[in-house]
Amino acid sequence: MFHDRVAVVTGAGSPRGIGWAIARLLHERGARVALTDVIEQAAIDEAAAAIGPNVVALRMDVTDSSAVNLIMAEVAGCLGPVDILINNAGVDSGGGAFLQTRLSDWQHAWSVNVMGIVHGCQAVLPDMVRRGRGAIVNVSSLAGLQASGGYGAYATTKHAVTGLTKTLALEFAPKGIRVNAICPGFIDTDLNEAHSRARKTPRAVMERLAPLGRIGDAAEVAEVAVFLASDAASYITGANIPVAGGLTGGL
Ligand SMILES: NC(=O)c1ccc[n+]([C@@H]2O[C@H](COP(=O)([O-])OP(=O)(O)OC[C@H]3O[C@@H](n4cnc5c(N)ncnc54)[C@H](O)[C@@H]3O)[C@@H](O)[C@H]2O)c1
């Protein structure tokens, strides 16, 4: 499916995470994959090796635009031009209620969750435009589609991802480039566990809230992201697709 494609996944260094699951599935379906994260190089190497021998492991902090440009050029040099960018790196915002959220928490969430995507897109889009093809998938959140009180900084950044996704989709559709986002609900990862502890939302509550009656698995999110990155989604751009066990349904 992806045999002639090169893919970069950001924030993919945790084998329990959504980014790693996406990188694994892209690799399984034939893509040449660069797995990147801000964590220690040894941990990134380990995460890449757990996928397969040919996965390139690179340390990349998405908040650092120069580093992102350098790493994307390095990927193009060793694997070929980037066809697929999965902007997955993200952080919970810390804080909680508006008046308890420190400015530094707002700034950190904004620099990773929003500017990280801006940096990645700025680095790969000029070449995608030259080649007349490319697919970008942003990992947003259900919190990018609807609000929940006491979660303002994170929800604000993810709403920005929704807007950015729609804007990029419109601007680059005429160039043959598709830009979509997935909006996960409660997914069983380290980030979700930390969120559950910090917000005192036990797993059982999350399971009850989701109409499908359970928390989602990273592999279930990966299926949707990989579909959007593939030619099977050739007529989809600007979509923000919930992968949330029915949580968007209402009633
Ligand atoms: N797990 C959920 O319930 C859930 C729900 C909605 C959205 N999401 C989103 O899914 C994405 C992946 O999260 P996850 O749940 O797999 O958690 P995770 O913590 O496993 O993944 C996030 C990854 O981003 C990396 N990262 C953080 N700052 C970075 C930076 N500056 N540069 C590069 N990498 C950085 C982390 O090291 C980590 O590996 C995030 O964007 C998150 O907001 C998760």
mmCIF file of C-alpha atoms and ligand atoms in Angstrom:
data_model
loop_
_atom_site.group_PDB
_atom_site.id
_atom_site.type_symbol
_atom_site.label_atom_id
_atom_site.label_comp_id
_atom_site.label_asym_id
_atom_site.label_seq_id
_atom_site.Cartn_x
_atom_site.Cartn_y
_atom_site.Cartn_z
ATOM 1 C CA MET A 1 0.000 0.000 0.000
ATOM 2 C CA PHE A 2 2.826 2.431 0.891
ATOM 3 C CA HIS A 3 5.688 0.787 -0.983
ATOM 4 C CA ASP A 4 6.986 3.936 -2.657
ATOM 5 C CA ARG A 5 6.257 6.231 0.320
ATOM 6 C CA VAL A 6 8.375 7.895 2.984
ATOM 7 C CA ALA A 7 6.650 8.782 6.257
ATOM 8 C CA VAL A 8 7.720 10.826 9.278
ATOM 9 C CA VAL A 9 5.890 10.389 12.580
ATOM 10 C CA THR A 10 6.511 12.860 15.411
ATOM 11 C CA GLY A 11 6.241 11.981 19.105
ATOM 12 C CA ALA A 12 6.424 8.273 18.286
ATOM 13 C CA GLY A 13 8.982 7.152 20.861
ATOM 14 C CA SER A 14 6.635 5.464 23.321
ATOM 15 C CA PRO A 15 5.645 1.906 22.354
ATOM 16 C CA ARG A 16 2.390 2.476 24.270
ATOM 17 C CA GLY A 17 1.630 5.651 22.328
ATOM 18 C CA ILE A 18 -0.524 6.533 19.340
ATOM 19 C CA GLY A 19 2.469 7.761 17.300
ATOM 20 C CA TRP A 20 4.320 4.477 17.709
ATOM 21 C CA ALA A 21 1.197 2.531 16.696
ATOM 22 C CA ILE A 22 0.892 4.677 13.561
ATOM 23 C CA ALA A 23 4.593 4.233 12.721
ATOM 24 C CA ARG A 24 4.266 0.479 13.213
ATOM 25 C CA LEU A 25 1.250 0.219 10.916
ATOM 26 C CA LEU A 26 2.810 2.399 8.204
ATOM 27 C CA HIS A 27 5.908 0.206 8.321
ATOM 28 C CA GLU A 28 3.822 -2.974 8.206
ATOM 29 C CA ARG A 29 2.076 -1.655 5.092
ATOM 30 C CA GLY A 30 5.344 -0.962 3.312
ATOM 31 C CA ALA A 31 6.322 2.662 4.044
ATOM 32 C CA ARG A 32 9.887 3.751 4.776
ATOM 33 C CA VAL A 33 9.398 5.259 8.220
ATOM 34 C CA ALA A 34 11.287 7.836 10.289
ATOM 35 C CA LEU A 35 10.256 7.665 13.926
ATOM 36 C CA THR A 36 11.007 10.850 15.870
ATOM 37 C CA ASP A 37 10.591 12.056 19.436
ATOM 38 C CA VAL A 38 12.056 14.509 21.958
ATOM 39 C CA ILE A 39 13.070 11.779 24.425
ATOM 40 C CA GLU A 40 16.576 10.277 24.776
ATOM 41 C CA GLN A 41 18.044 8.865 21.554
ATOM 42 C CA ALA A 42 18.517 5.424 23.154
ATOM 43 C CA ALA A 43 14.790 5.190 23.909
ATOM 44 C CA ILE A 44 13.908 6.286 20.362
ATOM 45 C CA ASP A 45 16.299 3.650 18.967
ATOM 46 C CA GLU A 46 14.614 1.030 21.129
ATOM 47 C CA ALA A 47 11.123 2.090 20.017
ATOM 48 C CA ALA A 48 12.189 1.969 16.356
ATOM 49 C CA ALA A 49 13.857 -1.428 16.758
ATOM 50 C CA ALA A 50 10.639 -2.780 18.259
ATOM 51 C CA ILE A 51 8.979 -2.025 14.909
ATOM 52 C CA GLY A 52 11.602 -3.361 12.538
ATOM 53 C CA PRO A 53 15.190 -3.178 11.408
ATOM 54 C CA ASN A 54 14.778 -0.455 8.765
ATOM 55 C CA VAL A 55 12.990 2.172 10.818
ATOM 56 C CA VAL A 56 15.027 5.377 11.137
ATOM 57 C CA ALA A 57 15.102 6.764 14.686
ATOM 58 C CA LEU A 58 15.766 10.473 15.126
ATOM 59 C CA ARG A 59 15.623 12.837 18.078
ATOM 60 C CA MET A 60 13.508 15.848 17.114
ATOM 61 C CA ASP A 61 11.944 18.487 19.342
ATOM 62 C CA VAL A 62 8.953 19.827 17.397
ATOM 63 C CA THR A 63 9.105 23.155 19.244
ATOM 64 C CA ASP A 64 12.485 23.906 17.627
ATOM 65 C CA SER A 65 11.857 24.982 14.031
ATOM 66 C CA SER A 66 15.534 24.866 12.994
ATOM 67 C CA ALA A 67 15.905 21.350 14.360
ATOM 68 C CA VAL A 68 12.715 20.266 12.564
ATOM 69 C CA ASN A 69 14.043 21.661 9.252
ATOM 70 C CA LEU A 70 17.380 19.883 9.731
ATOM 71 C CA ILE A 71 15.816 16.545 10.657
ATOM 72 C CA MET A 72 13.311 16.631 7.777
ATOM 73 C CA ALA A 73 16.216 17.313 5.397
ATOM 74 C CA GLU A 74 18.116 14.407 6.964
ATOM 75 C CA VAL A 75 15.127 12.103 6.432
ATOM 76 C CA ALA A 76 14.832 13.194 2.799
ATOM 77 C CA GLY A 77 18.559 12.547 2.396
ATOM 78 C CA CYS A 78 18.490 9.018 3.759
ATOM 79 C CA LEU A 79 14.987 7.747 2.865
ATOM 80 C CA GLY A 80 13.858 10.052 0.047
ATOM 81 C CA PRO A 81 11.395 12.965 -0.131
ATOM 82 C CA VAL A 82 8.768 12.964 2.608
ATOM 83 C CA ASP A 83 5.336 11.885 1.278
ATOM 84 C CA ILE A 84 3.531 11.531 4.610
ATOM 85 C CA LEU A 85 3.825 13.612 7.766
ATOM 86 C CA ILE A 86 2.032 12.475 10.908
ATOM 87 C CA ASN A 87 2.017 15.349 13.409
ATOM 88 C CA ASN A 88 1.392 13.312 16.547
ATOM 89 C CA ALA A 89 3.631 14.900 19.220
ATOM 90 C CA GLY A 90 1.493 16.391 21.947
ATOM 91 C CA VAL A 91 1.379 17.222 25.628
ATOM 92 C CA ASP A 92 -1.333 17.547 28.210
ATOM 93 C CA SER A 93 -1.481 21.153 29.392
ATOM 94 C CA GLY A 94 -0.960 20.691 33.097
ATOM 95 C CA GLY A 95 -3.010 23.071 35.154
ATOM 96 C CA GLY A 96 -6.729 22.580 35.018
ATOM 97 C CA ALA A 97 -9.268 25.277 35.780
ATOM 98 C CA PHE A 98 -8.557 28.530 33.941
ATOM 99 C CA LEU A 99 -7.393 30.528 36.968
ATOM 100 C CA GLN A 100 -5.158 27.679 38.140
ATOM 101 C CA THR A 101 -3.366 27.225 34.795
ATOM 102 C CA ARG A 102 0.054 28.893 34.775
ATOM 103 C CA LEU A 103 1.141 30.962 31.779
ATOM 104 C CA SER A 104 4.072 28.586 31.313
ATOM 105 C CA ASP A 105 1.609 25.688 30.925
ATOM 106 C CA TRP A 106 -0.334 27.592 28.251
ATOM 107 C CA GLN A 107 2.903 28.424 26.456
ATOM 108 C CA HIS A 108 4.292 24.892 26.592
ATOM 109 C CA ALA A 109 1.045 23.317 25.353
ATOM 110 C CA TRP A 110 0.856 25.888 22.550
ATOM 111 C CA SER A 111 4.479 25.431 21.491
ATOM 112 C CA VAL A 112 4.202 21.622 21.242
ATOM 113 C CA ASN A 113 0.583 21.043 20.187
ATOM 114 C CA VAL A 114 0.240 23.911 17.705
ATOM 115 C CA MET A 115 3.637 25.333 16.757
ATOM 116 C CA GLY A 116 5.034 21.800 16.556
ATOM 117 C CA ILE A 117 2.592 21.145 13.716
ATOM 118 C CA VAL A 118 3.330 24.497 12.086
ATOM 119 C CA HIS A 119 7.061 23.706 12.125
ATOM 120 C CA GLY A 120 6.578 20.224 10.680
ATOM 121 C CA CYS A 121 4.292 21.483 7.913
ATOM 122 C CA GLN A 122 6.573 24.382 7.036
ATOM 123 C CA ALA A 123 9.478 21.966 6.723
ATOM 124 C CA VAL A 124 7.815 19.437 4.390
ATOM 125 C CA LEU A 125 5.255 21.434 2.390
ATOM 126 C CA PRO A 126 7.586 23.245 -0.040
ATOM 127 C CA ASP A 127 8.901 19.913 -1.339
ATOM 128 C CA MET A 128 5.411 18.361 -1.376
ATOM 129 C CA VAL A 129 4.231 21.338 -3.453
ATOM 130 C CA ARG A 130 7.143 20.881 -5.874
ATOM 131 C CA ARG A 131 6.283 17.190 -6.246
ATOM 132 C CA GLY A 132 2.518 17.807 -6.406
ATOM 133 C CA ARG A 133 1.679 15.211 -3.781
ATOM 134 C CA GLY A 134 1.642 14.608 -0.045
ATOM 135 C CA ALA A 135 -0.569 13.687 2.881
ATOM 136 C CA ILE A 136 -0.473 15.234 6.345
ATOM 137 C CA VAL A 137 -2.364 13.832 9.308
ATOM 138 C CA ASN A 138 -2.550 15.861 12.512
ATOM 139 C CA VAL A 139 -3.339 14.103 15.765
ATOM 140 C CA SER A 140 -5.821 16.454 17.383
ATOM 141 C CA SER A 141 -8.292 15.339 20.063
ATOM 142 C CA LEU A 142 -11.958 15.167 20.859
ATOM 143 C CA ALA A 143 -10.980 18.216 22.935
ATOM 144 C CA GLY A 144 -10.393 19.908 19.566
ATOM 145 C CA LEU A 145 -14.063 19.521 18.682
ATOM 146 C CA GLN A 146 -15.814 20.072 21.986
ATOM 147 C CA ALA A 147 -14.961 21.721 25.283
ATOM 148 C CA SER A 148 -14.910 20.281 28.746
ATOM 149 C CA GLY A 149 -14.605 22.602 31.736
ATOM 150 C CA GLY A 150 -11.279 22.726 33.537
ATOM 151 C CA TYR A 151 -9.288 21.650 30.535
ATOM 152 C CA GLY A 152 -8.891 24.968 28.776
ATOM 153 C CA ALA A 153 -5.282 25.145 27.653
ATOM 154 C CA TYR A 154 -5.264 21.675 26.098
ATOM 155 C CA ALA A 155 -8.696 22.164 24.485
ATOM 156 C CA THR A 156 -7.634 25.550 23.120
ATOM 157 C CA THR A 157 -4.538 24.104 21.451
ATOM 158 C CA LYS A 158 -6.497 21.203 19.970
ATOM 159 C CA HIS A 159 -9.216 23.560 18.649
ATOM 160 C CA ALA A 160 -6.352 25.448 16.991
ATOM 161 C CA VAL A 161 -5.250 22.172 15.365
ATOM 162 C CA THR A 162 -8.786 21.770 13.974
ATOM 163 C CA GLY A 163 -8.622 25.250 12.434
ATOM 164 C CA LEU A 164 -5.088 24.779 11.169
ATOM 165 C CA THR A 165 -6.057 21.479 9.546
ATOM 166 C CA LYS A 166 -9.002 23.038 7.702
ATOM 167 C CA THR A 167 -6.925 26.039 6.610
ATOM 168 C CA LEU A 168 -4.013 23.969 5.307
ATOM 169 C CA ALA A 169 -6.438 21.631 3.533
ATOM 170 C CA LEU A 170 -7.997 24.537 1.617
ATOM 171 C CA GLU A 171 -4.697 26.171 0.818
ATOM 172 C CA PHE A 172 -2.904 23.064 -0.406
ATOM 173 C CA ALA A 173 -5.720 21.090 -2.067
ATOM 174 C CA PRO A 174 -4.957 22.730 -5.429
ATOM 175 C CA LYS A 175 -1.354 21.498 -5.057
ATOM 176 C CA GLY A 176 -2.390 17.854 -4.665
ATOM 177 C CA ILE A 177 -1.749 17.732 -0.920
ATOM 178 C CA ARG A 178 -4.341 16.467 1.568
ATOM 179 C CA VAL A 179 -4.407 17.567 5.218
ATOM 180 C CA ASN A 180 -6.656 15.842 7.752
ATOM 181 C CA ALA A 181 -6.856 15.356 11.498
ATOM 182 C CA ILE A 182 -7.963 12.585 13.785
ATOM 183 C CA CYS A 183 -9.627 13.411 17.079
ATOM 184 C CA PRO A 184 -9.121 10.588 19.593
ATOM 185 C CA GLY A 185 -11.276 10.267 22.688
ATOM 186 C CA PHE A 186 -9.972 8.291 25.679
ATOM 187 C CA ILE A 187 -7.120 6.092 24.415
ATOM 188 C CA ASP A 188 -5.046 3.763 26.573
ATOM 189 C CA THR A 189 -1.609 5.482 26.574
ATOM 190 C CA ASP A 190 0.794 6.998 29.114
ATOM 191 C CA LEU A 191 -0.618 10.454 28.402
ATOM 192 C CA ASN A 192 -4.138 9.278 29.140
ATOM 193 C CA GLU A 193 -3.051 7.576 32.351
ATOM 194 C CA ALA A 194 -1.326 10.763 33.533
ATOM 195 C CA HIS A 195 -4.422 12.756 32.580
ATOM 196 C CA SER A 196 -6.607 10.337 34.527
ATOM 197 C CA ARG A 197 -4.430 10.728 37.639
ATOM 198 C CA ALA A 198 -4.105 14.523 37.374
ATOM 199 C CA ARG A 199 -7.802 15.126 36.753
ATOM 200 C CA LYS A 200 -8.911 12.398 39.161
ATOM 201 C CA THR A 201 -10.957 10.784 36.394
ATOM 202 C CA PRO A 202 -10.769 7.045 37.034
ATOM 203 C CA ARG A 203 -10.593 4.674 34.099
ATOM 204 C CA ALA A 204 -14.048 3.327 35.002
ATOM 205 C CA VAL A 205 -15.541 6.801 34.485
ATOM 206 C CA MET A 206 -13.944 7.096 31.048
ATOM 207 C CA GLU A 207 -15.277 3.661 30.141
ATOM 208 C CA ARG A 208 -18.759 4.657 31.235
ATOM 209 C CA LEU A 209 -18.644 7.936 29.303
ATOM 210 C CA ALA A 210 -17.773 6.266 25.992
ATOM 211 C CA PRO A 211 -20.909 4.797 24.389
ATOM 212 C CA LEU A 212 -18.888 1.780 23.211
ATOM 213 C CA GLY A 213 -18.224 1.125 26.905
ATOM 214 C CA ARG A 214 -14.446 1.036 26.888
ATOM 215 C CA ILE A 215 -11.265 3.039 26.402
ATOM 216 C CA GLY A 216 -9.787 2.863 22.899
ATOM 217 C CA ASP A 217 -6.550 1.212 21.869
ATOM 218 C CA ALA A 218 -3.714 3.091 20.118
ATOM 219 C CA ALA A 219 -3.867 0.537 17.290
ATOM 220 C CA GLU A 220 -7.513 1.491 16.623
ATOM 221 C CA VAL A 221 -6.493 5.137 16.245
ATOM 222 C CA ALA A 222 -3.577 4.160 14.004
ATOM 223 C CA GLU A 223 -5.943 2.453 11.538
ATOM 224 C CA VAL A 224 -7.764 5.734 10.928
ATOM 225 C CA ALA A 225 -4.605 7.827 10.664
ATOM 226 C CA VAL A 226 -3.034 5.389 8.221
ATOM 227 C CA PHE A 227 -6.223 5.298 6.141
ATOM 228 C CA LEU A 228 -6.160 9.109 5.902
ATOM 229 C CA ALA A 229 -2.499 9.007 4.872
ATOM 230 C CA SER A 230 -3.241 6.493 2.117
ATOM 231 C CA ASP A 231 -4.529 6.866 -1.432
ATOM 232 C CA ALA A 232 -7.708 5.114 -0.247
ATOM 233 C CA ALA A 233 -8.610 8.507 1.288
ATOM 234 C CA SER A 234 -7.880 10.366 -1.979
ATOM 235 C CA TYR A 235 -11.116 12.412 -1.830
ATOM 236 C CA ILE A 236 -10.846 13.389 1.847
ATOM 237 C CA THR A 237 -9.185 16.601 2.955
ATOM 238 C CA GLY A 238 -9.888 19.083 5.757
ATOM 239 C CA ALA A 239 -11.651 16.435 7.846
ATOM 240 C CA ASN A 240 -11.352 16.222 11.631
ATOM 241 C CA ILE A 241 -12.443 12.664 12.323
ATOM 242 C CA PRO A 242 -13.397 11.529 15.845
ATOM 243 C CA VAL A 243 -12.020 8.167 16.961
ATOM 244 C CA ALA A 244 -13.778 8.240 20.282
ATOM 245 C CA GLY A 245 -16.019 5.245 20.840
ATOM 246 C CA GLY A 246 -19.149 7.280 20.093
ATOM 247 C CA LEU A 247 -18.383 10.106 22.526
ATOM 248 C CA THR A 248 -19.380 12.712 19.916
ATOM 249 C CA GLY A 249 -22.838 11.216 19.520
ATOM 250 C CA GLY A 250 -24.687 13.176 22.208
ATOM 251 C CA LEU A 251 -27.830 12.147 24.100
HETATM 252 N N1 LIG B 1 -4.337 9.162 24.761
HETATM 253 C C1 LIG B 1 -5.425 9.880 24.623
HETATM 254 O O1 LIG B 1 -6.440 9.628 25.296
HETATM 255 C C2 LIG B 1 -5.450 11.002 23.630
HETATM 256 C C3 LIG B 1 -6.706 11.592 23.369
HETATM 257 C C4 LIG B 1 -6.767 12.626 22.455
HETATM 258 C C5 LIG B 1 -5.628 13.068 21.798
HETATM 259 N N2 LIG B 1 -4.429 12.490 22.073
HETATM 260 C C6 LIG B 1 -3.272 13.001 21.352
HETATM 261 O O2 LIG B 1 -2.555 11.926 20.788
HETATM 262 C C7 LIG B 1 -1.185 12.325 20.608
HETATM 263 C C8 LIG B 1 -0.292 11.212 21.146
HETATM 264 O O3 LIG B 1 -0.491 11.093 22.531
HETATM 265 P P1 LIG B 1 -0.442 9.698 23.308
HETATM 266 O O4 LIG B 1 -1.707 9.564 24.027
HETATM 267 O O5 LIG B 1 0.017 8.639 22.402
HETATM 268 O O6 LIG B 1 0.624 10.003 24.453
HETATM 269 P P2 LIG B 1 2.205 9.836 24.507
HETATM 270 O O7 LIG B 1 2.632 10.643 25.680
HETATM 271 O O8 LIG B 1 2.567 8.414 24.436
HETATM 272 O O9 LIG B 1 2.683 10.524 23.153
HETATM 273 C C9 LIG B 1 3.083 11.856 23.035
HETATM 274 C C10 LIG B 1 4.512 11.856 22.535
HETATM 275 O O10 LIG B 1 4.871 13.195 22.195
HETATM 276 C C11 LIG B 1 6.218 13.343 22.583
HETATM 277 N N3 LIG B 1 6.545 14.769 22.722
HETATM 278 C C12 LIG B 1 6.204 15.600 23.731
HETATM 279 N N4 LIG B 1 6.754 16.803 23.526
HETATM 280 C C13 LIG B 1 7.438 16.726 22.357
HETATM 281 C C14 LIG B 1 8.235 17.634 21.622
HETATM 282 N N5 LIG B 1 8.451 18.886 22.054
HETATM 283 N N6 LIG B 1 8.797 17.214 20.462
HETATM 284 C C15 LIG B 1 8.606 15.936 20.029
HETATM 285 N N7 LIG B 1 7.892 15.027 20.694
HETATM 286 C C16 LIG B 1 7.307 15.424 21.846
HETATM 287 C C17 LIG B 1 6.348 12.585 23.889
HETATM 288 O O11 LIG B 1 7.694 12.299 24.227
HETATM 289 C C18 LIG B 1 5.505 11.348 23.596
HETATM 290 O O12 LIG B 1 6.275 10.305 23.073
HETATM 291 C C19 LIG B 1 -1.030 13.660 21.329
HETATM 292 O O13 LIG B 1 -1.056 14.709 20.374
HETATM 293 C C20 LIG B 1 -2.266 13.732 22.220
HETATM 294 O O14 LIG B 1 -2.649 15.040 22.501
HETATM 295 C C21 LIG B 1 -4.324 11.473 22.972
#
